[in-house]
């Protein structure tokens, strides 16, 4: 369904098909909440923002929010008072996490790590806004958010959150495969009794483990997502 209305931008008193068209052309952003008037494309009557033209009854949008002044196709949208904007629904499939300050899928209720106002931060990969983005946000196990498209691109290059380095997905299967590779790849004799202190990015625990070129496994959570926290050393009984 093509747009049947034009917004009258109160900031510059100009007509635009949508707020994004306005923002792409002007040096400022359109405050959607301050829009008061629209113009009907069919009869050209300027009128109060509403869903249907008062002159010719043209439908401006299958969905219309009188708060956000959003006109759109019906995508089961709903206005979330806590988010302050409209979200694509259906509403019953989402809940608003008050601490994260974001609408999340129902299957994450009680199953995600909360970070206060996490959606009010920019995506750490593209550095663009997450809260008002039209791209769905992906919640990482650590609680940080990425645009879903950015998350999918990130997985092509790595597996760790760009903010805290925690594993961004369940790596258990891969860690067990790495166990086998480590077992089948003995280190040269001069390295077999060498130990190193490590810090685990997944559980934040510290361990002293045997050095191995393929990776050092955390003694606490058995993750290989670790970083060396000190120099290598030979155990005392081998010196």
PDB file of C-alpha atoms in Angstrom:
ATOM      1  CA  UNK A   1       0.000   0.000   0.000  1.00  0.00           C
ATOM      2  CA  UNK A   2       1.576   3.283  -1.102  1.00  0.00           C
ATOM      3  CA  UNK A   3       1.461   6.318   1.163  1.00  0.00           C
ATOM      4  CA  UNK A   4      -1.741   8.361   0.775  1.00  0.00           C
ATOM      5  CA  UNK A   5      -0.638  11.249   2.962  1.00  0.00           C
ATOM      6  CA  UNK A   6       2.199  13.709   3.447  1.00  0.00           C
ATOM      7  CA  UNK A   7       3.426  14.858   6.858  1.00  0.00           C
ATOM      8  CA  UNK A   8       3.687  18.565   7.613  1.00  0.00           C
ATOM      9  CA  UNK A   9       6.939  18.862   9.546  1.00  0.00           C
ATOM     10  CA  UNK A  10       6.389  21.380  12.377  1.00  0.00           C
ATOM     11  CA  UNK A  11      10.125  22.058  12.705  1.00  0.00           C
ATOM     12  CA  UNK A  12      10.589  23.481   9.210  1.00  0.00           C
ATOM     13  CA  UNK A  13       6.999  23.767   7.925  1.00  0.00           C
ATOM     14  CA  UNK A  14       7.721  21.504   4.947  1.00  0.00           C
ATOM     15  CA  UNK A  15       5.843  18.517   3.541  1.00  0.00           C
ATOM     16  CA  UNK A  16       7.469  15.074   3.540  1.00  0.00           C
ATOM     17  CA  UNK A  17       6.211  11.581   2.768  1.00  0.00           C
ATOM     18  CA  UNK A  18       7.678  10.287   6.040  1.00  0.00           C
ATOM     19  CA  UNK A  19      10.010  11.301   8.870  1.00  0.00           C
ATOM     20  CA  UNK A  20      12.893   9.294   7.346  1.00  0.00           C
ATOM     21  CA  UNK A  21      12.627  11.264   4.095  1.00  0.00           C
ATOM     22  CA  UNK A  22      12.741  14.434   6.184  1.00  0.00           C
ATOM     23  CA  UNK A  23      15.777  13.316   8.191  1.00  0.00           C
ATOM     24  CA  UNK A  24      17.699  12.306   5.047  1.00  0.00           C
ATOM     25  CA  UNK A  25      17.259  15.736   3.485  1.00  0.00           C
ATOM     26  CA  UNK A  26      17.367  18.128   6.432  1.00  0.00           C
ATOM     27  CA  UNK A  27      20.170  18.841   8.933  1.00  0.00           C
ATOM     28  CA  UNK A  28      17.887  17.971  11.866  1.00  0.00           C
ATOM     29  CA  UNK A  29      15.533  15.173  12.849  1.00  0.00           C
ATOM     30  CA  UNK A  30      11.768  15.320  12.775  1.00  0.00           C
ATOM     31  CA  UNK A  31      10.150  14.917  16.178  1.00  0.00           C
ATOM     32  CA  UNK A  32       7.377  12.483  15.304  1.00  0.00           C
ATOM     33  CA  UNK A  33       5.474  13.319  18.483  1.00  0.00           C
ATOM     34  CA  UNK A  34       5.071  16.959  17.471  1.00  0.00           C
ATOM     35  CA  UNK A  35       3.452  16.258  14.101  1.00  0.00           C
ATOM     36  CA  UNK A  36       0.006  17.822  14.116  1.00  0.00           C
ATOM     37  CA  UNK A  37      -1.075  17.971  10.469  1.00  0.00           C
ATOM     38  CA  UNK A  38      -0.984  15.862   7.312  1.00  0.00           C
ATOM     39  CA  UNK A  39      -1.960  16.473   3.717  1.00  0.00           C
ATOM     40  CA  UNK A  40      -4.066  14.021   1.734  1.00  0.00           C
ATOM     41  CA  UNK A  41      -2.424  13.086  -1.559  1.00  0.00           C
ATOM     42  CA  UNK A  42      -5.776  12.556  -3.286  1.00  0.00           C
ATOM     43  CA  UNK A  43      -7.647  15.750  -2.386  1.00  0.00           C
ATOM     44  CA  UNK A  44      -4.639  17.768  -1.090  1.00  0.00           C
ATOM     45  CA  UNK A  45      -6.536  18.876   2.016  1.00  0.00           C
ATOM     46  CA  UNK A  46      -4.305  19.717   4.979  1.00  0.00           C
ATOM     47  CA  UNK A  47      -5.905  18.489   8.187  1.00  0.00           C
ATOM     48  CA  UNK A  48      -5.239  17.214  11.693  1.00  0.00           C
ATOM     49  CA  UNK A  49      -3.224  13.988  11.758  1.00  0.00           C
ATOM     50  CA  UNK A  50      -5.679  11.094  11.679  1.00  0.00           C
ATOM     51  CA  UNK A  51      -6.134   7.707  10.053  1.00  0.00           C
ATOM     52  CA  UNK A  52      -8.676   8.692   7.383  1.00  0.00           C
ATOM     53  CA  UNK A  53      -9.000  11.839   5.300  1.00  0.00           C
ATOM     54  CA  UNK A  54     -11.859  13.969   6.581  1.00  0.00           C
ATOM     55  CA  UNK A  55     -12.551  15.270   3.066  1.00  0.00           C
ATOM     56  CA  UNK A  56     -12.431  12.229   0.753  1.00  0.00           C
ATOM     57  CA  UNK A  57     -12.222   9.316   3.240  1.00  0.00           C
ATOM     58  CA  UNK A  58      -8.871   8.107   1.875  1.00  0.00           C
ATOM     59  CA  UNK A  59      -7.253   5.661   4.287  1.00  0.00           C
ATOM     60  CA  UNK A  60      -3.838   7.025   5.260  1.00  0.00           C
ATOM     61  CA  UNK A  61      -2.644   3.826   6.890  1.00  0.00           C
ATOM     62  CA  UNK A  62      -3.958   0.398   7.880  1.00  0.00           C
ATOM     63  CA  UNK A  63      -2.224   1.102  11.192  1.00  0.00           C
ATOM     64  CA  UNK A  64      -2.131   4.552  12.759  1.00  0.00           C
ATOM     65  CA  UNK A  65      -0.760   5.623  16.127  1.00  0.00           C
ATOM     66  CA  UNK A  66      -2.030   8.960  17.376  1.00  0.00           C
ATOM     67  CA  UNK A  67       0.998   9.285  19.701  1.00  0.00           C
ATOM     68  CA  UNK A  68       3.859   8.451  17.335  1.00  0.00           C
ATOM     69  CA  UNK A  69       1.917   9.588  14.256  1.00  0.00           C
ATOM     70  CA  UNK A  70       3.001   6.396  12.536  1.00  0.00           C
ATOM     71  CA  UNK A  71       1.093   5.416   9.400  1.00  0.00           C
ATOM     72  CA  UNK A  72       1.888   1.947   8.090  1.00  0.00           C
ATOM     73  CA  UNK A  73       0.682  -1.345   6.719  1.00  0.00           C
ATOM     74  CA  UNK A  74      -0.858  -3.654   9.297  1.00  0.00           C
ATOM     75  CA  UNK A  75       2.072  -5.524  10.856  1.00  0.00           C
ATOM     76  CA  UNK A  76       0.305  -6.244  14.149  1.00  0.00           C
ATOM     77  CA  UNK A  77       1.921  -3.118  15.610  1.00  0.00           C
ATOM     78  CA  UNK A  78       1.265  -1.871  19.095  1.00  0.00           C
ATOM     79  CA  UNK A  79       2.288   1.224  21.020  1.00  0.00           C
ATOM     80  CA  UNK A  80       4.382   0.465  24.112  1.00  0.00           C
ATOM     81  CA  UNK A  81       3.992   3.213  26.698  1.00  0.00           C
ATOM     82  CA  UNK A  82       7.210   2.219  28.466  1.00  0.00           C
ATOM     83  CA  UNK A  83       9.272   2.191  25.263  1.00  0.00           C
ATOM     84  CA  UNK A  84       7.527   5.374  24.177  1.00  0.00           C
ATOM     85  CA  UNK A  85       7.230   4.181  20.566  1.00  0.00           C
ATOM     86  CA  UNK A  86       5.398   1.639  18.426  1.00  0.00           C
ATOM     87  CA  UNK A  87       6.683  -1.908  18.090  1.00  0.00           C
ATOM     88  CA  UNK A  88       5.909  -4.605  15.523  1.00  0.00           C
ATOM     89  CA  UNK A  89       3.834  -7.269  17.228  1.00  0.00           C
ATOM     90  CA  UNK A  90       1.692  -9.076  17.803  1.00  0.00           C
ATOM     91  CA  UNK A  91       1.600  -7.562  21.285  1.00  0.00           C
ATOM     92  CA  UNK A  92       0.894 -10.854  23.052  1.00  0.00           C
ATOM     93  CA  UNK A  93       4.250 -12.215  21.818  1.00  0.00           C
ATOM     94  CA  UNK A  94       6.248  -9.568  23.700  1.00  0.00           C
ATOM     95  CA  UNK A  95       6.744  -8.207  27.204  1.00  0.00           C
ATOM     96  CA  UNK A  96       8.436  -5.017  28.383  1.00  0.00           C
ATOM     97  CA  UNK A  97      11.437  -5.582  30.653  1.00  0.00           C
ATOM     98  CA  UNK A  98      11.452  -2.597  33.006  1.00  0.00           C
ATOM     99  CA  UNK A  99      15.162  -2.871  33.824  1.00  0.00           C
ATOM    100  CA  UNK A 100      16.383  -3.338  30.248  1.00  0.00           C
ATOM    101  CA  UNK A 101      13.694  -0.803  29.244  1.00  0.00           C
ATOM    102  CA  UNK A 102      12.885  -2.709  26.088  1.00  0.00           C
ATOM    103  CA  UNK A 103      10.215  -4.975  24.633  1.00  0.00           C
ATOM    104  CA  UNK A 104      11.510  -8.539  24.334  1.00  0.00           C
ATOM    105  CA  UNK A 105      10.101 -11.810  23.020  1.00  0.00           C
ATOM    106  CA  UNK A 106       8.081 -13.766  25.572  1.00  0.00           C
ATOM    107  CA  UNK A 107      10.521 -16.703  25.403  1.00  0.00           C
ATOM    108  CA  UNK A 108      13.135 -14.446  27.032  1.00  0.00           C
ATOM    109  CA  UNK A 109      10.994 -13.637  30.072  1.00  0.00           C
ATOM    110  CA  UNK A 110      12.986 -14.685  33.119  1.00  0.00           C
ATOM    111  CA  UNK A 111      15.668 -16.139  30.830  1.00  0.00           C
ATOM    112  CA  UNK A 112      17.836 -13.159  29.952  1.00  0.00           C
ATOM    113  CA  UNK A 113      20.446 -11.160  31.807  1.00  0.00           C
ATOM    114  CA  UNK A 114      19.179  -7.655  32.551  1.00  0.00           C
ATOM    115  CA  UNK A 115      21.320  -4.578  31.986  1.00  0.00           C
ATOM    116  CA  UNK A 116      19.723  -1.296  33.013  1.00  0.00           C
ATOM    117  CA  UNK A 117      18.567   0.789  30.035  1.00  0.00           C
ATOM    118  CA  UNK A 118      20.589  -1.407  27.672  1.00  0.00           C
ATOM    119  CA  UNK A 119      18.494  -0.413  24.651  1.00  0.00           C
ATOM    120  CA  UNK A 120      19.401   3.245  25.109  1.00  0.00           C
ATOM    121  CA  UNK A 121      22.948   2.460  23.958  1.00  0.00           C
ATOM    122  CA  UNK A 122      24.066   2.368  20.340  1.00  0.00           C
ATOM    123  CA  UNK A 123      24.839  -0.932  18.651  1.00  0.00           C
ATOM    124  CA  UNK A 124      28.556  -1.554  19.335  1.00  0.00           C
ATOM    125  CA  UNK A 125      29.099  -2.784  15.777  1.00  0.00           C
ATOM    126  CA  UNK A 126      27.368  -0.207  13.545  1.00  0.00           C
ATOM    127  CA  UNK A 127      27.227   2.494  16.254  1.00  0.00           C
ATOM    128  CA  UNK A 128      23.614   3.320  15.346  1.00  0.00           C
ATOM    129  CA  UNK A 129      20.625   3.595  17.674  1.00  0.00           C
ATOM    130  CA  UNK A 130      19.017   0.364  18.807  1.00  0.00           C
ATOM    131  CA  UNK A 131      15.945   1.578  20.701  1.00  0.00           C
ATOM    132  CA  UNK A 132      14.206   3.283  17.767  1.00  0.00           C
ATOM    133  CA  UNK A 133      15.726   1.157  14.997  1.00  0.00           C
ATOM    134  CA  UNK A 134      13.483  -0.699  12.565  1.00  0.00           C
ATOM    135  CA  UNK A 135      15.973  -3.593  12.755  1.00  0.00           C
ATOM    136  CA  UNK A 136      15.169  -6.176  15.440  1.00  0.00           C
ATOM    137  CA  UNK A 137      17.521  -6.234  18.440  1.00  0.00           C
ATOM    138  CA  UNK A 138      19.284  -9.487  19.355  1.00  0.00           C
ATOM    139  CA  UNK A 139      19.909 -10.146  23.042  1.00  0.00           C
ATOM    140  CA  UNK A 140      23.263 -11.805  23.766  1.00  0.00           C
ATOM    141  CA  UNK A 141      23.712 -14.195  26.731  1.00  0.00           C
ATOM    142  CA  UNK A 142      25.690 -11.449  28.505  1.00  0.00           C
ATOM    143  CA  UNK A 143      22.685  -9.102  28.221  1.00  0.00           C
ATOM    144  CA  UNK A 144      24.147  -6.704  25.648  1.00  0.00           C
ATOM    145  CA  UNK A 145      22.213  -5.860  22.483  1.00  0.00           C
ATOM    146  CA  UNK A 146      23.153  -5.880  18.817  1.00  0.00           C
ATOM    147  CA  UNK A 147      21.063  -5.298  15.731  1.00  0.00           C
ATOM    148  CA  UNK A 148      20.152  -8.778  14.497  1.00  0.00           C
ATOM    149  CA  UNK A 149      21.789  -8.037  11.142  1.00  0.00           C
ATOM    150  CA  UNK A 150      24.967  -6.915  12.920  1.00  0.00           C
ATOM    151  CA  UNK A 151      24.891 -10.065  15.055  1.00  0.00           C
ATOM    152  CA  UNK A 152      24.669 -12.274  11.971  1.00  0.00           C
ATOM    153  CA  UNK A 153      27.594 -10.451  10.351  1.00  0.00           C
ATOM    154  CA  UNK A 154      29.624 -10.698  13.568  1.00  0.00           C
ATOM    155  CA  UNK A 155      29.265 -14.488  13.632  1.00  0.00           C
ATOM    156  CA  UNK A 156      31.053 -14.677  10.284  1.00  0.00           C
ATOM    157  CA  UNK A 157      34.199 -13.321  11.940  1.00  0.00           C
ATOM    158  CA  UNK A 158      33.960 -14.372  15.599  1.00  0.00           C
ATOM    159  CA  UNK A 159      31.800 -15.549  18.460  1.00  0.00           C
ATOM    160  CA  UNK A 160      32.351 -13.002  21.252  1.00  0.00           C
ATOM    161  CA  UNK A 161      30.402  -9.936  22.388  1.00  0.00           C
ATOM    162  CA  UNK A 162      32.301  -6.865  21.175  1.00  0.00           C
ATOM    163  CA  UNK A 163      31.717  -5.150  24.533  1.00  0.00           C
ATOM    164  CA  UNK A 164      32.564  -7.738  27.187  1.00  0.00           C
ATOM    165  CA  UNK A 165      34.074 -10.630  25.153  1.00  0.00           C
ATOM    166  CA  UNK A 166      31.550 -13.124  26.612  1.00  0.00           C
ATOM    167  CA  UNK A 167      30.577 -15.917  24.191  1.00  0.00           C
ATOM    168  CA  UNK A 168      27.680 -14.665  22.076  1.00  0.00           C
ATOM    169  CA  UNK A 169      26.124 -18.116  21.662  1.00  0.00           C
ATOM    170  CA  UNK A 170      26.268 -21.580  23.198  1.00  0.00           C
ATOM    171  CA  UNK A 171      29.766 -22.864  22.395  1.00  0.00           C
ATOM    172  CA  UNK A 172      29.560 -26.111  24.397  1.00  0.00           C
ATOM    173  CA  UNK A 173      29.636 -28.372  21.354  1.00  0.00           C
ATOM    174  CA  UNK A 174      32.618 -26.555  19.904  1.00  0.00           C
ATOM    175  CA  UNK A 175      34.489 -26.660  23.219  1.00  0.00           C
ATOM    176  CA  UNK A 176      34.097 -30.454  23.318  1.00  0.00           C
ATOM    177  CA  UNK A 177      35.450 -30.702  19.783  1.00  0.00           C
ATOM    178  CA  UNK A 178      38.384 -28.580  20.886  1.00  0.00           C
ATOM    179  CA  UNK A 179      38.915 -30.971  23.809  1.00  0.00           C
ATOM    180  CA  UNK A 180      39.452 -33.756  21.276  1.00  0.00           C
ATOM    181  CA  UNK A 181      41.811 -31.660  19.169  1.00  0.00           C
ATOM    182  CA  UNK A 182      43.883 -30.726  22.225  1.00  0.00           C
ATOM    183  CA  UNK A 183      44.047 -34.387  23.298  1.00  0.00           C
ATOM    184  CA  UNK A 184      45.218 -35.414  19.837  1.00  0.00           C
ATOM    185  CA  UNK A 185      47.831 -32.645  19.605  1.00  0.00           C
ATOM    186  CA  UNK A 186      50.451 -33.162  22.330  1.00  0.00           C
ATOM    187  CA  UNK A 187      52.824 -30.290  22.916  1.00  0.00           C
ATOM    188  CA  UNK A 188      56.601 -30.780  22.482  1.00  0.00           C
ATOM    189  CA  UNK A 189      58.319 -32.143  25.600  1.00  0.00           C
ATOM    190  CA  UNK A 190      59.737 -28.765  26.609  1.00  0.00           C
ATOM    191  CA  UNK A 191      56.159 -27.367  26.844  1.00  0.00           C
ATOM    192  CA  UNK A 192      54.364 -30.333  28.407  1.00  0.00           C
ATOM    193  CA  UNK A 193      54.870 -29.127  31.991  1.00  0.00           C
ATOM    194  CA  UNK A 194      54.393 -25.439  31.269  1.00  0.00           C
ATOM    195  CA  UNK A 195      51.504 -23.719  33.034  1.00  0.00           C
ATOM    196  CA  UNK A 196      49.894 -20.325  32.570  1.00  0.00           C
ATOM    197  CA  UNK A 197      47.398 -18.155  34.459  1.00  0.00           C
ATOM    198  CA  UNK A 198      44.229 -17.443  32.477  1.00  0.00           C
ATOM    199  CA  UNK A 199      41.128 -15.275  32.834  1.00  0.00           C
ATOM    200  CA  UNK A 200      37.851 -16.681  31.513  1.00  0.00           C
ATOM    201  CA  UNK A 201      35.704 -14.265  29.526  1.00  0.00           C
ATOM    202  CA  UNK A 202      32.600 -16.390  30.144  1.00  0.00           C
ATOM    203  CA  UNK A 203      32.608 -16.896  33.932  1.00  0.00           C
ATOM    204  CA  UNK A 204      35.219 -14.242  34.853  1.00  0.00           C
ATOM    205  CA  UNK A 205      37.085 -16.878  36.835  1.00  0.00           C
ATOM    206  CA  UNK A 206      40.863 -17.250  37.055  1.00  0.00           C
ATOM    207  CA  UNK A 207      42.665 -20.555  36.596  1.00  0.00           C
ATOM    208  CA  UNK A 208      46.164 -21.932  36.340  1.00  0.00           C
ATOM    209  CA  UNK A 209      46.215 -24.459  33.504  1.00  0.00           C
ATOM    210  CA  UNK A 210      48.602 -26.310  31.256  1.00  0.00           C
ATOM    211  CA  UNK A 211      49.708 -24.251  28.300  1.00  0.00           C
ATOM    212  CA  UNK A 212      48.515 -25.435  24.896  1.00  0.00           C
ATOM    213  CA  UNK A 213      48.850 -23.711  21.556  1.00  0.00           C
ATOM    214  CA  UNK A 214      45.245 -24.595  20.540  1.00  0.00           C
ATOM    215  CA  UNK A 215      43.719 -22.988  23.616  1.00  0.00           C
ATOM    216  CA  UNK A 216      43.569 -23.019  27.405  1.00  0.00           C
ATOM    217  CA  UNK A 217      40.402 -24.364  29.031  1.00  0.00           C
ATOM    218  CA  UNK A 218      38.913 -22.686  32.084  1.00  0.00           C
ATOM    219  CA  UNK A 219      38.990 -25.036  35.085  1.00  0.00           C
ATOM    220  CA  UNK A 220      35.728 -23.547  36.381  1.00  0.00           C
ATOM    221  CA  UNK A 221      33.278 -23.523  33.442  1.00  0.00           C
ATOM    222  CA  UNK A 222      35.309 -25.488  30.851  1.00  0.00           C
ATOM    223  CA  UNK A 223      35.182 -22.684  28.284  1.00  0.00           C
ATOM    224  CA  UNK A 224      38.061 -21.998  25.924  1.00  0.00           C
ATOM    225  CA  UNK A 225      37.051 -18.338  25.696  1.00  0.00           C
ATOM    226  CA  UNK A 226      40.014 -17.361  27.847  1.00  0.00           C
ATOM    227  CA  UNK A 227      42.844 -14.865  27.864  1.00  0.00           C
ATOM    228  CA  UNK A 228      46.344 -15.293  29.225  1.00  0.00           C
ATOM    229  CA  UNK A 229      46.700 -13.348  32.472  1.00  0.00           C
ATOM    230  CA  UNK A 230      50.422 -13.883  33.060  1.00  0.00           C
ATOM    231  CA  UNK A 231      53.568 -15.370  31.650  1.00  0.00           C
ATOM    232  CA  UNK A 232      54.156 -19.095  31.099  1.00  0.00           C
ATOM    233  CA  UNK A 233      56.175 -20.961  33.694  1.00  0.00           C
ATOM    234  CA  UNK A 234      57.568 -24.461  34.238  1.00  0.00           C
ATOM    235  CA  UNK A 235      56.170 -26.320  37.250  1.00  0.00           C
ATOM    236  CA  UNK A 236      58.667 -26.449  40.137  1.00  0.00           C
ATOM    237  CA  UNK A 237      59.249 -30.172  40.010  1.00  0.00           C
ATOM    238  CA  UNK A 238      60.397 -29.896  36.401  1.00  0.00           C
ATOM    239  CA  UNK A 239      62.828 -27.014  36.808  1.00  0.00           C
TER     240      UNK A 239
END
